[in-house]
Short mmCIF file of C-alpha atoms and ligand atoms in Angstrom, two decimals:
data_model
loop_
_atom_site.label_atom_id
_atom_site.label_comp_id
_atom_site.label_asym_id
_atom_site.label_seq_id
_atom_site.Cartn_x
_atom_site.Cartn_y
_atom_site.Cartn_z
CA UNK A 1 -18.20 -17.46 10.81
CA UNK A 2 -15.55 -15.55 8.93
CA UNK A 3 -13.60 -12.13 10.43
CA UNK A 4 -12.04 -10.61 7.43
CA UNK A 5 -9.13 -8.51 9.00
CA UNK A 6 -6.74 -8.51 6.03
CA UNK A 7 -8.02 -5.56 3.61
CA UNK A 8 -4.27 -4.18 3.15
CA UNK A 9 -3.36 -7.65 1.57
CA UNK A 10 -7.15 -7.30 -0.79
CA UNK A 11 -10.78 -6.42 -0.13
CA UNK A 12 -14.05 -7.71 -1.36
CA UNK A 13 -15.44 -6.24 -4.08
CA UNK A 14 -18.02 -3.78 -3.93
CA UNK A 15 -21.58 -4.84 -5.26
CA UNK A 16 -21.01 -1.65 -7.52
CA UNK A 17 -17.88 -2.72 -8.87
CA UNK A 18 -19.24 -5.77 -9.95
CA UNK A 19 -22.28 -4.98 -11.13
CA UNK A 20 -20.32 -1.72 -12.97
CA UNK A 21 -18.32 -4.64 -14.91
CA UNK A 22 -21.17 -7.13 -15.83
CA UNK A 23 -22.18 -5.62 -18.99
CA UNK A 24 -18.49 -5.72 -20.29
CA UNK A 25 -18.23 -9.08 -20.08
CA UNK A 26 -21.58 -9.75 -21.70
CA UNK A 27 -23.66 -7.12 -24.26
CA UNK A 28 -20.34 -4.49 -24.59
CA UNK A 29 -17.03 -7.01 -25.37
CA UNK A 30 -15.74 -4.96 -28.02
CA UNK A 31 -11.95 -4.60 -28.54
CA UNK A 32 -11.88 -0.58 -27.70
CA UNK A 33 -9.22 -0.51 -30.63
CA UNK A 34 -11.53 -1.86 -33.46
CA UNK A 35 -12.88 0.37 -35.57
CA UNK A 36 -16.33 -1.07 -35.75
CA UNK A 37 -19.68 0.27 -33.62
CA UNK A 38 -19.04 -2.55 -31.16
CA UNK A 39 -15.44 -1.69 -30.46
CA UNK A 40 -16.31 1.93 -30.32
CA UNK A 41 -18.65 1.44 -27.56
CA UNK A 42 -16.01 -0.20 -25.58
CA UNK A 43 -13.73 2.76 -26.56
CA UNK A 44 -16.26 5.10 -25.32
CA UNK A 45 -16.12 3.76 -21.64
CA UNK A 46 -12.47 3.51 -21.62
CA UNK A 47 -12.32 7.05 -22.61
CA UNK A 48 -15.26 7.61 -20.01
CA UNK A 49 -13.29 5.82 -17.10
CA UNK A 50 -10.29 7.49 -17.91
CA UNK A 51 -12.03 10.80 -17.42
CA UNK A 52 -13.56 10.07 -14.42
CA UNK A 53 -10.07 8.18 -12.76
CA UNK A 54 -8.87 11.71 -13.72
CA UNK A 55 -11.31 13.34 -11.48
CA UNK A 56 -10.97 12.17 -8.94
CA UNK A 57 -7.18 12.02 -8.98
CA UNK A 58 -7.59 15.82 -9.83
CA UNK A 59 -5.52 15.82 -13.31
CA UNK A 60 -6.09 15.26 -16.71
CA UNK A 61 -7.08 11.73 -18.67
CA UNK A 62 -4.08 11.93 -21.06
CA UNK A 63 -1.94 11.92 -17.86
CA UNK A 64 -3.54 8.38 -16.55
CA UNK A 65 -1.88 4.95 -17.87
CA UNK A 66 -4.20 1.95 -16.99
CA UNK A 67 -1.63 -1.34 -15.49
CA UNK A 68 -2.00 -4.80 -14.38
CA UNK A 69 -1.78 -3.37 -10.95
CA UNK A 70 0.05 -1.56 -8.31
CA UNK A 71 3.51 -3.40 -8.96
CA UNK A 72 3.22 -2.72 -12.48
CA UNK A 73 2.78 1.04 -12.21
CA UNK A 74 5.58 1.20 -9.28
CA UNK A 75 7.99 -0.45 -11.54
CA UNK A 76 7.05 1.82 -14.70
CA UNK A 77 7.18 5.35 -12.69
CA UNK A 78 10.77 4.08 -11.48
CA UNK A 79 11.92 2.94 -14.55
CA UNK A 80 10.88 5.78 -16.67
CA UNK A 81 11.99 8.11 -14.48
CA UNK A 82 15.51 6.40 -14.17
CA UNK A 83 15.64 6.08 -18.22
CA UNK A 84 14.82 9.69 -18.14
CA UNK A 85 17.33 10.47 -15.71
CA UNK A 86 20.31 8.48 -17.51
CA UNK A 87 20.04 10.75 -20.24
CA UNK A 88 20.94 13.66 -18.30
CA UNK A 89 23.75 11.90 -16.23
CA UNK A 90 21.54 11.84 -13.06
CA UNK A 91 21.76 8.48 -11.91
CA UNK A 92 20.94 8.90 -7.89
CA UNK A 93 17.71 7.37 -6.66
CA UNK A 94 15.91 8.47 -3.23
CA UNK A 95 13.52 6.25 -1.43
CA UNK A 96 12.68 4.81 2.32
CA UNK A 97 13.95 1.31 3.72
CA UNK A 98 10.45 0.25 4.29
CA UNK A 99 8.92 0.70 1.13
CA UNK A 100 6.58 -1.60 -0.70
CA UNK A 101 9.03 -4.92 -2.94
CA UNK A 102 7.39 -3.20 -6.08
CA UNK A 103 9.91 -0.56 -5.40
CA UNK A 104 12.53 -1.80 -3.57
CA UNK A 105 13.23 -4.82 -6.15
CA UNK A 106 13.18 -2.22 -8.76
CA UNK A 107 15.65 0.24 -7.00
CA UNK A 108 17.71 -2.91 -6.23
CA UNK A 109 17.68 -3.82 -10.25
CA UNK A 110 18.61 -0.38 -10.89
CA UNK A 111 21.52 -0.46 -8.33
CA UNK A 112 23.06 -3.00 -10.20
CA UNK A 113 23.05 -1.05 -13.34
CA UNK A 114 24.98 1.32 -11.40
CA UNK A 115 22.25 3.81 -9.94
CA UNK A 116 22.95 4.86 -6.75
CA UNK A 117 20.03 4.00 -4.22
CA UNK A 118 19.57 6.27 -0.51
CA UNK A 119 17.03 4.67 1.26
CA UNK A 120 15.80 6.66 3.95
CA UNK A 121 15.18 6.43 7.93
CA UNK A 122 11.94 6.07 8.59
CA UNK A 123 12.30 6.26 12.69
CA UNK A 124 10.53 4.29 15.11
CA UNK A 125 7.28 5.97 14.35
CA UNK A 126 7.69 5.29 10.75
CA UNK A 127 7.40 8.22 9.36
CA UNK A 128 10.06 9.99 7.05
CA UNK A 129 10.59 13.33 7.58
CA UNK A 130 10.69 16.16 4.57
CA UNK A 131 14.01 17.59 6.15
CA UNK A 132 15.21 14.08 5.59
CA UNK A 133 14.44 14.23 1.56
CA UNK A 134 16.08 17.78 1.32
CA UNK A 135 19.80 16.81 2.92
CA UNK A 136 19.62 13.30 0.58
CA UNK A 137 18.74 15.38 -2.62
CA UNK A 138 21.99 15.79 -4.87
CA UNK A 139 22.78 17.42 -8.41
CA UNK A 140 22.27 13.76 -9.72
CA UNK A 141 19.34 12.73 -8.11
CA UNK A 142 16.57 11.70 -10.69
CA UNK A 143 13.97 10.25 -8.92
CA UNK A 144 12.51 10.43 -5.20
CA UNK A 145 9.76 7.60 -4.93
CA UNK A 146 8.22 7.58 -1.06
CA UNK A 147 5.04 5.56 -0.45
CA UNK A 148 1.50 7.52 1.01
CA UNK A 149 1.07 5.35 3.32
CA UNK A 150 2.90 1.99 4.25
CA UNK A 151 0.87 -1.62 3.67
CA UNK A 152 2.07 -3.29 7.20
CA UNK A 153 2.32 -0.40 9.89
CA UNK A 154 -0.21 2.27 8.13
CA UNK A 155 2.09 4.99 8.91
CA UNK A 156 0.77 8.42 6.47
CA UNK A 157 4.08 9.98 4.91
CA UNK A 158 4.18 13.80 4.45
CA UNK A 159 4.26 13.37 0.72
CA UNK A 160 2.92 16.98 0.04
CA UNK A 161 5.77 18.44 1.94
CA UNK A 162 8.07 16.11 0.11
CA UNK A 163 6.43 16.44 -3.53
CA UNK A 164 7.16 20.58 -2.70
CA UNK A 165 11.01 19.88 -1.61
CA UNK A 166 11.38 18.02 -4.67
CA UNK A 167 9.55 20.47 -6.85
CA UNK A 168 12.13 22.96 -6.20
CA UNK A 169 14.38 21.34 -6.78
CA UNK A 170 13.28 19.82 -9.85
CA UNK A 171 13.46 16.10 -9.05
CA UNK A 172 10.86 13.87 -9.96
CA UNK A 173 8.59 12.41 -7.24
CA UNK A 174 6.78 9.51 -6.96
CA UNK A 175 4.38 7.92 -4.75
CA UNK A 176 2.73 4.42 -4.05
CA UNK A 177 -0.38 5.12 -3.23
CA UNK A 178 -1.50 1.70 -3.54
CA UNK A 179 -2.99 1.79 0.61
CA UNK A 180 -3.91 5.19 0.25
CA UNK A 181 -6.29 5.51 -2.43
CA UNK A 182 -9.87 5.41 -1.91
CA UNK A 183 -8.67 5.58 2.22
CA UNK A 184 -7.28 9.29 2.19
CA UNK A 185 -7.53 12.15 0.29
CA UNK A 186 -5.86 12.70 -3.11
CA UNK A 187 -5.04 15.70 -5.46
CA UNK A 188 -1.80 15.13 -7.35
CA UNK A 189 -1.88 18.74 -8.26
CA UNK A 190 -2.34 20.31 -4.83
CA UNK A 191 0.01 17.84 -3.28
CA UNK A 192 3.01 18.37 -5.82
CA UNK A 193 2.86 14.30 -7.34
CA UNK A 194 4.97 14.11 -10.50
CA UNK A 195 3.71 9.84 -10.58
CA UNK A 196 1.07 8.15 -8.53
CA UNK A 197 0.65 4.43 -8.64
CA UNK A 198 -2.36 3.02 -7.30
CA UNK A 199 -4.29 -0.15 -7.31
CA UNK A 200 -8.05 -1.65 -7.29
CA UNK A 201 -8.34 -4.39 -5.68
CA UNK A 202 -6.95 -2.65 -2.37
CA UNK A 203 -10.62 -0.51 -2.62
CA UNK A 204 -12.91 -2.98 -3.21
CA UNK A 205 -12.30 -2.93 -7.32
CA UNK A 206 -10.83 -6.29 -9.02
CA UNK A 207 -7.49 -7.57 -8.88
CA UNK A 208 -5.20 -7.19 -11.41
CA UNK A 209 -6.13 -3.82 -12.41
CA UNK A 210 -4.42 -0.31 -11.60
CA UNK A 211 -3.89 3.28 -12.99
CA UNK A 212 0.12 4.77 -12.89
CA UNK A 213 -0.62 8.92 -13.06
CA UNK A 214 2.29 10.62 -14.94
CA UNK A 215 2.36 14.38 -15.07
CA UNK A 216 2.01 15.68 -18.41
CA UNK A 217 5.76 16.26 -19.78
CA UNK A 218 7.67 13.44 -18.37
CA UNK A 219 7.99 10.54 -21.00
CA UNK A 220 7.06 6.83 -20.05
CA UNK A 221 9.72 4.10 -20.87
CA UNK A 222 7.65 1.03 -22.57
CA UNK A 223 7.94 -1.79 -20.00
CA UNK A 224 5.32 -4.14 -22.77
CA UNK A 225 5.95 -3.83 -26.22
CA UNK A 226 3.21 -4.30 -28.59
CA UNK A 227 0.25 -2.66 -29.63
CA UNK A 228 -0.35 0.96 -29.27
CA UNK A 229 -3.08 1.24 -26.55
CA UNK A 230 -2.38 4.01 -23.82
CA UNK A 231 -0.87 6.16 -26.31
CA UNK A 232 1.84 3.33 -27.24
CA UNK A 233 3.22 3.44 -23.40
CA UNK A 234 1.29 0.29 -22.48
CA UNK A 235 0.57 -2.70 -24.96
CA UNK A 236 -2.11 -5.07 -24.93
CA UNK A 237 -5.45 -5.21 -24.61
CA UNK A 238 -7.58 -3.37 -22.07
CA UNK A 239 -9.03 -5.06 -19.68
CA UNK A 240 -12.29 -3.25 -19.94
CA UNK A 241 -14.67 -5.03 -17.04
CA UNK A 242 -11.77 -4.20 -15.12
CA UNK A 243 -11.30 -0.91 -15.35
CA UNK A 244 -14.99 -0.59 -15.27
CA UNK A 245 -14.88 -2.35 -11.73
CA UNK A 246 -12.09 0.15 -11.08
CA UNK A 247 -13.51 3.21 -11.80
CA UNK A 248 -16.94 2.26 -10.00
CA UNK A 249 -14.89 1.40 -6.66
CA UNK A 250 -12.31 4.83 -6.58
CA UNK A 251 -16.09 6.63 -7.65
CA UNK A 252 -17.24 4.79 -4.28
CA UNK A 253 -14.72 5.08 -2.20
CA UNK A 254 -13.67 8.61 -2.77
CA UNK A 255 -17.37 9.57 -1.79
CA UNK A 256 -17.20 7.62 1.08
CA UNK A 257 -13.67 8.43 3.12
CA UNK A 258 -15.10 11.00 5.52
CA UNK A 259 -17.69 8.76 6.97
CA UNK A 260 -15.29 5.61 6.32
CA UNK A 261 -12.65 7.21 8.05
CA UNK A 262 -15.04 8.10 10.78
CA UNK A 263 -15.87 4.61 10.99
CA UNK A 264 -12.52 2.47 11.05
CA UNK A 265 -11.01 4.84 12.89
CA UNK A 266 -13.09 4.24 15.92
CA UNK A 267 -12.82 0.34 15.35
CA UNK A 268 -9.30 0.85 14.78
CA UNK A 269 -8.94 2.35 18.23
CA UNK A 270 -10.70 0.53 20.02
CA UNK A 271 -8.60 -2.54 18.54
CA UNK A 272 -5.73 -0.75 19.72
CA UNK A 273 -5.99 -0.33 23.11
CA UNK A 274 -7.67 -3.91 23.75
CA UNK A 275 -4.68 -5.46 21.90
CA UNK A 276 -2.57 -3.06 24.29
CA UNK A 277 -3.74 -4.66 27.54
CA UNK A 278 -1.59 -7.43 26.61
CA UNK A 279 1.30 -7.57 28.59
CA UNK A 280 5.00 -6.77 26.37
CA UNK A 281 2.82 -5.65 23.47
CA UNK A 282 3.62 -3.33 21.69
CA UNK A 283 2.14 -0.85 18.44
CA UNK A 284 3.69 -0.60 15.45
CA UNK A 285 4.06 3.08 13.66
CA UNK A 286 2.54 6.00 14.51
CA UNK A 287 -0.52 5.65 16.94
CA UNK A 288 -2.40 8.79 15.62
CA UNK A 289 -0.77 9.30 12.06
CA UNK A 290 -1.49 5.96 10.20
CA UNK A 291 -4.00 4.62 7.73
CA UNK A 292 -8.12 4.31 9.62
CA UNK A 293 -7.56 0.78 9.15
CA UNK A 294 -4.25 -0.45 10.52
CA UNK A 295 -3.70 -2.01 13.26
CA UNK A 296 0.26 -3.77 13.55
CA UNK A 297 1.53 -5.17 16.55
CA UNK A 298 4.23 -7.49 18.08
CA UNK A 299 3.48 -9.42 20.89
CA UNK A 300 6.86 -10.93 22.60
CA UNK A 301 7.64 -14.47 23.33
CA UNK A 302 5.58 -15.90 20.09
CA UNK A 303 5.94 -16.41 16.81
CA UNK A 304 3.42 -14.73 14.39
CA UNK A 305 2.80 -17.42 11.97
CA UNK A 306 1.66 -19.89 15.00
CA UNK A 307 -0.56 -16.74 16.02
CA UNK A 308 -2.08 -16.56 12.69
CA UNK A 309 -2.88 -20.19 11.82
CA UNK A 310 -4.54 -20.24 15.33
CA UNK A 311 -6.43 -17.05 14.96
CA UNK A 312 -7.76 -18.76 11.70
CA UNK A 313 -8.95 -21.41 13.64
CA UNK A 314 -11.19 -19.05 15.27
CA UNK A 315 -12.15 -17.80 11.94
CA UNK A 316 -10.13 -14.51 11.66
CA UNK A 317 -8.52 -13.74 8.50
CA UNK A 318 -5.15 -11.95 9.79
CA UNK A 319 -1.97 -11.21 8.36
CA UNK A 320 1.71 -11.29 9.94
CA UNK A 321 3.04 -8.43 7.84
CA UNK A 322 2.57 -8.01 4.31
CA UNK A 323 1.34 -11.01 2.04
CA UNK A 324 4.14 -11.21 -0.29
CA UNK A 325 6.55 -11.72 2.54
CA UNK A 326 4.69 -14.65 4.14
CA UNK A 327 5.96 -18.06 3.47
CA UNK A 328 9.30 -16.61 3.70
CA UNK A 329 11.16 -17.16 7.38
CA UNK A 330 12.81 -13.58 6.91
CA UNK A 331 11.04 -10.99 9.18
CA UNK A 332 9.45 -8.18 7.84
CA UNK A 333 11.76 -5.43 6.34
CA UNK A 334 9.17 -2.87 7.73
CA UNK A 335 9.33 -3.87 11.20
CA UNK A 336 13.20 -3.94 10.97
CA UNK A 337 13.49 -0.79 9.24
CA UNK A 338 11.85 0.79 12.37
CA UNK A 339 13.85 -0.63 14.83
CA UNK A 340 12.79 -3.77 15.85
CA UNK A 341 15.03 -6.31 16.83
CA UNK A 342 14.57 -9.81 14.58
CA UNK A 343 13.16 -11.99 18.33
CA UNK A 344 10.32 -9.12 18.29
CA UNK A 345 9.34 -8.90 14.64
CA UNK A 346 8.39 -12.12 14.18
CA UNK A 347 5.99 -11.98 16.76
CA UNK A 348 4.05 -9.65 14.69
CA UNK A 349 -0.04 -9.25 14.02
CA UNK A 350 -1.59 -7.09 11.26
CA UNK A 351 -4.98 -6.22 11.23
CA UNK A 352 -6.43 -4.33 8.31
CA UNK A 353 -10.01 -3.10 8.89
CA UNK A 354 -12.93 -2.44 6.04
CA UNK A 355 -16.08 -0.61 6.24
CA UNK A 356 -17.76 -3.88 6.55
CA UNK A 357 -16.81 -5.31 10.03
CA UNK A 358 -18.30 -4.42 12.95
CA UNK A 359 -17.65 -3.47 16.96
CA UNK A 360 -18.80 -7.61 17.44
CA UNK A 361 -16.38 -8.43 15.59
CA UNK A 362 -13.48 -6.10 17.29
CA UNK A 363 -14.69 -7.55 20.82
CA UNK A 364 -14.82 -10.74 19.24
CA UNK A 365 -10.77 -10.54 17.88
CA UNK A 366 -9.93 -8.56 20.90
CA UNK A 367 -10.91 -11.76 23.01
CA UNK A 368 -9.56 -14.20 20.35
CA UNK A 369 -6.36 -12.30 20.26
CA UNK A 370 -5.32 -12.22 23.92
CA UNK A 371 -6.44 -15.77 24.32
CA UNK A 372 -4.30 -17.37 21.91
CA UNK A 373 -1.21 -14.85 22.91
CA UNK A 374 -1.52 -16.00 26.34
CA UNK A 375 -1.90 -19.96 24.98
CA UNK A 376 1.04 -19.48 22.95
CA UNK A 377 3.57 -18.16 25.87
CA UNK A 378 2.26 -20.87 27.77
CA UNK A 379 3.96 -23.47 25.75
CA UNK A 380 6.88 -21.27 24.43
CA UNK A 381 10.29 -21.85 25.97
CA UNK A 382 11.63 -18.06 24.91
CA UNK A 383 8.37 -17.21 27.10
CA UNK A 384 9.58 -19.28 30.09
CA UNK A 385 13.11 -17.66 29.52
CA UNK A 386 11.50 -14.34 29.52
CA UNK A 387 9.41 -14.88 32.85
CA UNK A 388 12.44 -16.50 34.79
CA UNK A 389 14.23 -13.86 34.39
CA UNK A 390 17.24 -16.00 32.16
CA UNK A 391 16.30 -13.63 29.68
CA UNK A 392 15.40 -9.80 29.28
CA UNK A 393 12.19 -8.82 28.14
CA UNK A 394 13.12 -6.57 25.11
CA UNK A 395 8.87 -5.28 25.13
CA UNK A 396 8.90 -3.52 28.82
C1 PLP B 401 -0.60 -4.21 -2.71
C2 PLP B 401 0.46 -3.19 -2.86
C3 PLP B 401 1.20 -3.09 -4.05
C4 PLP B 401 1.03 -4.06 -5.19
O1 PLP B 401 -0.19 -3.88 -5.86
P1 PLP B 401 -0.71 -5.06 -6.81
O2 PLP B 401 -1.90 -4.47 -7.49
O3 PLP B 401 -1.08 -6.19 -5.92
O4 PLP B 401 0.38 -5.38 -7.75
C5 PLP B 401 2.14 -2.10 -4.14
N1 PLP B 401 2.35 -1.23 -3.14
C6 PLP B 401 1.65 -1.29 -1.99
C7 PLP B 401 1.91 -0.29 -0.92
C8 PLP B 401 0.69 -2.28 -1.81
O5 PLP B 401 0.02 -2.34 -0.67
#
């Protein structure tokens, strides 16, 4: 038996994303830029995919870029908009301490170019707050790049309110959407997006695969030189199946969120408060405004990589935070940047829910979860600290 609880870090495919790229790999292989009937068929569903990404991002197909993913798009929009910004003398960068390494290692590249970088408070809740953006926004600001929703705490950003603030004031936003897409509702138009990055394989599409949206008007700076495929911005060969698999997902998915988010939602709850029986527990982010899926919590007195190898030994797939920072003793930059002290956030448990897992399966981790908290504290000297009162609980 396998519990799959780690859809922010990837998801399955969908049986229509992989049946959607079969024929790619086998009758249609075409190179989309050769001028021949075979390549032209593979042009036509790259032009076709493009059209329908548009869609259902609600912009135009000239204004979607297909990546290698949702770093690759995140490190594009910031780039370009920083080149962009240069020119003009603007060379002041807003973002939030808890965003996704895609940015941050990009803002931290561009720092020491000599960009200046504000990286906002996002509070205990996690959440930024638009008032925030509009006291941090300067003559020279170029760029403000806040995530839709953040990968380890699933706190939802008010990027509409933000995309507005910077509107009038004519800066440049961007968002990762990389959790948010095909999980919550997009419209770059109605939500004042300048760039978008997203990515498939966080909605059941392949990996390696992703779309950066660029409002018409704002150049892209080249970060692959080569060929001229997407309009010279983007070299090297599509990677048709893929975007096939892409587009057949974000179809899927964006059909789906109302009854999805129905769905998780009530798992996701129900998740929450078992998980909050445990004693000096607490929930990470927001408990109302965060993604249907994410559950985050640090339990005190353990460590969370002990916590995870056990709860694979009871066949759930968890995470401790977010699955690039894993392997690596530092906590998680998200749980520090709202609040928590270092002794607390490495006692941390992500859960990230799909459409495919079921109430069982909740009762099942629920169980799993408080059982091997409990076994843990038992042999865990901060634990015995803790309970004999040589040291104070920092979780009330
Ligand atoms: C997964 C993720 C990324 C990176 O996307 P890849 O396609 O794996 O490169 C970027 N931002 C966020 C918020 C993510 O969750």
């Amino acid at each position: 038996m396998q519990i799959y609880l780690d859809n922010a870090a990837t998801t399955k495919m969908s049986k229509a994303a992989i049946q959607s790229m079969l024929p790619y790999m086998d009758e249609i292989y075409g190179n989309p830029s050769s001028l021949h009937s075979a390549g032209q068929k593979a042009n036509e569903a790259l032009n076709g995919a493009r059209q329908r990404i548009a869609n259902l991002l609600g912009c135009e197909a000239r204004e979607i870029t297909f990546t290698s993913g949702g770093s690759e798009a995140d490190n594009q929009a910031i780039i370009s908009a920083a080149r962009l910004g240069e020119k003009k003398g603007k060379k002041h960068i807003i973002s939030t301490a808890f965003e996704h390494h895609a940015v941050l290692h990009t803002l931290k590249r561009l720092e020491k170019e000599g960009f200046e970088i504000t990286l906002l408070d996002v509070h205990e809740n996690g959440i930024v707050l638009p008032e925030q953006v509009a006291e941090a926004i300067r003559p020279d600001t170029c760029l403000v790049t806040v995530m839709y929703a953040n990968n380890e705490i699933g706190t939802i950003q008010p990027i509409k309110k933000i995309g507005e603030i910077c509107r009038e004031k004519g800066v440049i936003f961007h968002t990762d959407a990389v959790q948010a897409a095909g999980h919550l509702h997009i419209d770059v138009k109605e939500q004042n997006i300048d760039m978008l990055s997203l990515s498939a394989h966080k909605f059941h599409g392949p990996k390696g695969i992703g779309v950066l949206y660029v409002k018409k008007g704002i150049p892209l700076t080249t970060l692959i030189e080569g060929g001229a495929q997407e309009r010279g911005k983007r070299a090297g060969t599509e990677n048709i199946p893929a975007i096939m698999g892409m587009t057949a997902a974000f179809e899927e998915a964006c059909k789906h969120i109302d009854e999805n988010t129905k769905k998780l939602s009530a798992l996701r709850n129900m998740l929450i408060s078992g998980l909050s029986e445990i004693p000096h527990s607490i929930l990470n982010g927001d408990a109302e405004n965060r993604l249907p899926g994410n559950v985050n919590f640090c339990f005190e007195g353990i460590e969370g990589e002990s916590l995870l190898l056990l709860l694979d030994d009871e066949g759930i797939c968890a995470s401790s935070g977010s699955a690039c920072t894993s392997g690596s003793l530092d906590p998680s930059h998200v749980l520090l940047a709202i609040g928590r002290v270092h002794d607390i956030a490495h006692g941390s448990l992500r859960l990230s829910l799909s459409e495919e897992n079921t109430q069982e399966e909740i009762e099942y981790t629920i169980n799993a979860v408080k059982e091997v908290v409990a076994y843990l504290r038992s042999i865990s000297p901060i634990w015995r600290d803790l309970v004999n009162g040589k040291k104070e609980f920092i979780i009330k």
